[in-house]
Amino acid sequence: MPTVRKPSSTPADTRKIRNLTEELSREEYQLAMPLLDAAVAGAILGFKPSDREMRAQAQRCWETLKPQLNQHLMSEDETVLPWAEGAGRLSAEVINRIKQSHLEMRSLIGRLVGVSFQKDPDRVVAAAGKALCVLAVKLDDLIDSEEMRLLPALRKMLFA
């Protein structure tokens, strides 16, 4: 069975994680309005996919959220979580819960990739609208959880 190498915690790693946690916190703050707009547009489109104004709003929101979501999830999954897991200060349960949330986010993102809210037929837009609404709500919940639990725990680890 191959051995799993734990990440080392050098001063450079610590600086990188400090910078990354601050960047993640800023990103989460910037997502507030696009998330609200996405939830509203998605909810309306789920029931009335012909609404041109909501189609345009959903498209704008998705184009704003998509790159930030991908970068945020990748930063956490590839850098922050392995570092925190290696430092041994976050329980396996917490790490697994975060990873599960990220899988749910990626599943919802997968339902939105390739959708054109402005050009696709109503049935596609209705399904995508519902997915966008659920994504916005789940992402808002994840952000709240990270702000209340993950980021303070990481800061405590970094400044201990």
Short mmCIF file of C-alpha atoms in Angstrom, two decimals:
data_model
loop_
_atom_site.label_atom_id
_atom_site.label_comp_id
_atom_site.label_asym_id
_atom_site.label_seq_id
_atom_site.Cartn_x
_atom_site.Cartn_y
_atom_site.Cartn_z
CA MET A 1 0.00 0.00 0.00
CA PRO A 2 1.51 3.38 -0.99
CA THR A 3 2.27 5.78 1.81
CA VAL A 4 0.58 9.14 1.92
CA ARG A 5 2.97 12.01 2.26
CA LYS A 6 1.83 14.71 4.63
CA PRO A 7 2.54 18.26 3.50
CA SER A 8 5.34 19.93 5.36
CA SER A 9 4.67 23.13 7.21
CA THR A 10 7.52 25.42 6.28
CA PRO A 11 7.42 29.19 6.83
CA ALA A 12 6.83 29.60 3.08
CA ASP A 13 3.86 27.20 3.26
CA THR A 14 2.46 29.10 6.22
CA ARG A 15 2.75 32.43 4.37
CA LYS A 16 1.08 30.92 1.32
CA ILE A 17 -1.81 29.59 3.42
CA ARG A 18 -2.18 32.94 5.24
CA ASN A 19 -2.41 34.78 1.93
CA LEU A 20 -4.79 32.21 0.51
CA THR A 21 -7.15 32.30 3.51
CA GLU A 22 -7.33 36.10 3.27
CA GLU A 23 -8.00 35.87 -0.48
CA LEU A 24 -10.73 33.24 0.06
CA SER A 25 -12.36 35.43 2.69
CA ARG A 26 -12.38 38.44 0.31
CA GLU A 27 -13.80 36.31 -2.51
CA GLU A 28 -16.61 35.08 -0.30
CA TYR A 29 -17.55 38.66 0.59
CA GLN A 30 -17.62 39.66 -3.09
CA LEU A 31 -20.01 36.83 -3.95
CA ALA A 32 -22.91 38.10 -1.81
CA MET A 33 -24.81 40.10 -4.44
CA PRO A 34 -24.16 37.77 -7.39
CA LEU A 35 -25.43 34.90 -5.23
CA LEU A 36 -28.61 36.74 -4.32
CA ASP A 37 -29.18 37.73 -7.94
CA ALA A 38 -28.48 34.16 -9.10
CA ALA A 39 -30.92 32.69 -6.56
CA VAL A 40 -33.68 35.07 -7.63
CA ALA A 41 -33.10 34.58 -11.36
CA GLY A 42 -32.81 30.82 -10.97
CA ALA A 43 -35.99 30.55 -8.90
CA ILE A 44 -37.99 32.59 -11.39
CA LEU A 45 -36.60 30.72 -14.39
CA GLY A 46 -37.44 27.41 -12.76
CA PHE A 47 -41.11 28.36 -13.04
CA LYS A 48 -41.09 30.85 -15.91
CA PRO A 49 -38.16 30.04 -18.22
CA SER A 50 -39.43 32.40 -20.93
CA ASP A 51 -38.65 35.50 -18.83
CA ARG A 52 -36.01 37.28 -20.96
CA GLU A 53 -34.92 39.66 -18.20
CA MET A 54 -34.28 36.79 -15.78
CA ARG A 55 -32.48 34.83 -18.50
CA ALA A 56 -30.10 37.77 -18.97
CA GLN A 57 -29.64 38.13 -15.20
CA ALA A 58 -28.97 34.41 -14.79
CA GLN A 59 -26.41 34.50 -17.61
CA ARG A 60 -24.61 37.49 -16.05
CA CYS A 61 -24.61 35.87 -12.61
CA TRP A 62 -23.36 32.54 -13.90
CA GLU A 63 -20.58 34.21 -15.90
CA THR A 64 -19.54 36.08 -12.73
CA LEU A 65 -19.75 33.08 -10.40
CA LYS A 66 -18.25 30.36 -12.60
CA PRO A 67 -14.59 31.47 -12.62
CA GLN A 68 -14.66 32.45 -8.95
CA LEU A 69 -16.21 29.14 -7.95
CA ASN A 70 -13.71 27.09 -9.90
CA GLN A 71 -10.76 29.01 -8.48
CA HIS A 72 -12.11 28.95 -4.94
CA LEU A 73 -12.85 25.22 -4.91
CA MET A 74 -9.52 24.40 -6.50
CA SER A 75 -7.62 26.58 -3.99
CA GLU A 76 -9.30 24.90 -1.06
CA ASP A 77 -9.13 21.34 -2.40
CA GLU A 78 -5.56 21.46 -3.67
CA THR A 79 -3.88 23.74 -1.13
CA VAL A 80 -5.81 24.63 2.01
CA LEU A 81 -7.41 21.28 2.88
CA PRO A 82 -4.26 19.17 2.33
CA TRP A 83 -2.28 21.65 4.44
CA ALA A 84 -4.88 21.65 7.22
CA GLU A 85 -5.15 17.87 7.11
CA GLY A 86 -1.37 17.54 7.26
CA ALA A 87 -1.18 19.93 10.18
CA GLY A 88 -3.57 17.61 12.00
CA ARG A 89 -5.68 20.32 13.58
CA LEU A 90 -8.89 19.73 11.65
CA SER A 91 -10.68 16.47 12.27
CA ALA A 92 -11.21 13.96 9.49
CA GLU A 93 -14.94 14.53 9.93
CA VAL A 94 -14.61 18.26 9.22
CA ILE A 95 -12.35 17.66 6.21
CA ASN A 96 -14.75 15.05 4.82
CA ARG A 97 -17.75 17.35 5.32
CA ILE A 98 -16.01 20.13 3.40
CA LYS A 99 -14.99 17.74 0.62
CA GLN A 100 -18.59 16.46 0.39
CA SER A 101 -19.88 20.03 0.11
CA HIS A 102 -17.39 20.68 -2.66
CA LEU A 103 -18.56 17.54 -4.51
CA GLU A 104 -22.15 18.80 -4.29
CA MET A 105 -21.04 22.19 -5.65
CA ARG A 106 -19.22 20.54 -8.55
CA SER A 107 -22.28 18.43 -9.35
CA LEU A 108 -24.44 21.56 -9.55
CA ILE A 109 -21.77 23.36 -11.57
CA GLY A 110 -21.75 20.39 -13.97
CA ARG A 111 -25.48 20.90 -14.57
CA LEU A 112 -24.81 24.51 -15.57
CA VAL A 113 -21.73 24.12 -17.75
CA GLY A 114 -22.59 24.64 -21.39
CA VAL A 115 -26.02 26.13 -20.71
CA SER A 116 -26.91 29.34 -22.48
CA PHE A 117 -29.60 31.02 -20.46
CA GLN A 118 -30.30 33.32 -23.38
CA LYS A 119 -30.35 30.82 -26.28
CA ASP A 120 -31.35 27.40 -24.92
CA PRO A 121 -34.97 26.18 -25.03
CA ASP A 122 -37.28 26.78 -22.09
CA ARG A 123 -37.02 23.21 -20.73
CA VAL A 124 -33.21 23.47 -20.54
CA VAL A 125 -33.36 26.93 -18.99
CA ALA A 126 -35.95 25.81 -16.42
CA ALA A 127 -33.70 22.94 -15.24
CA ALA A 128 -30.62 25.17 -15.27
CA GLY A 129 -32.50 27.89 -13.38
CA LYS A 130 -33.38 25.44 -10.62
CA ALA A 131 -29.76 24.25 -10.49
CA LEU A 132 -28.53 27.86 -10.33
CA CYS A 133 -30.90 28.64 -7.48
CA VAL A 134 -29.84 25.54 -5.51
CA LEU A 135 -26.18 26.30 -6.21
CA ALA A 136 -26.57 29.88 -4.94
CA VAL A 137 -28.32 28.76 -1.75
CA LYS A 138 -25.85 25.92 -1.04
CA LEU A 139 -22.90 28.17 -1.80
CA ASP A 140 -24.25 30.82 0.55
CA ASP A 141 -24.58 28.17 3.27
CA LEU A 142 -21.05 26.92 2.56
CA ILE A 143 -19.66 30.45 2.74
CA ASP A 144 -21.39 31.03 6.09
CA SER A 145 -19.99 27.76 7.40
CA GLU A 146 -16.48 28.58 6.20
CA GLU A 147 -16.62 32.08 7.67
CA MET A 148 -17.85 30.74 11.01
CA ARG A 149 -15.78 27.56 11.26
CA LEU A 150 -13.10 26.84 8.66
CA LEU A 151 -11.42 30.22 8.28
CA PRO A 152 -11.24 30.91 12.05
CA ALA A 153 -9.79 27.42 12.58
CA LEU A 154 -7.21 28.03 9.85
CA ARG A 155 -6.31 31.41 11.31
CA LYS A 156 -5.92 29.82 14.74
CA MET A 157 -3.61 27.21 13.23
CA LEU A 158 -1.60 29.85 11.39
CA PHE A 159 -1.18 32.24 14.28
CA ALA A 160 -0.77 29.71 17.10
#
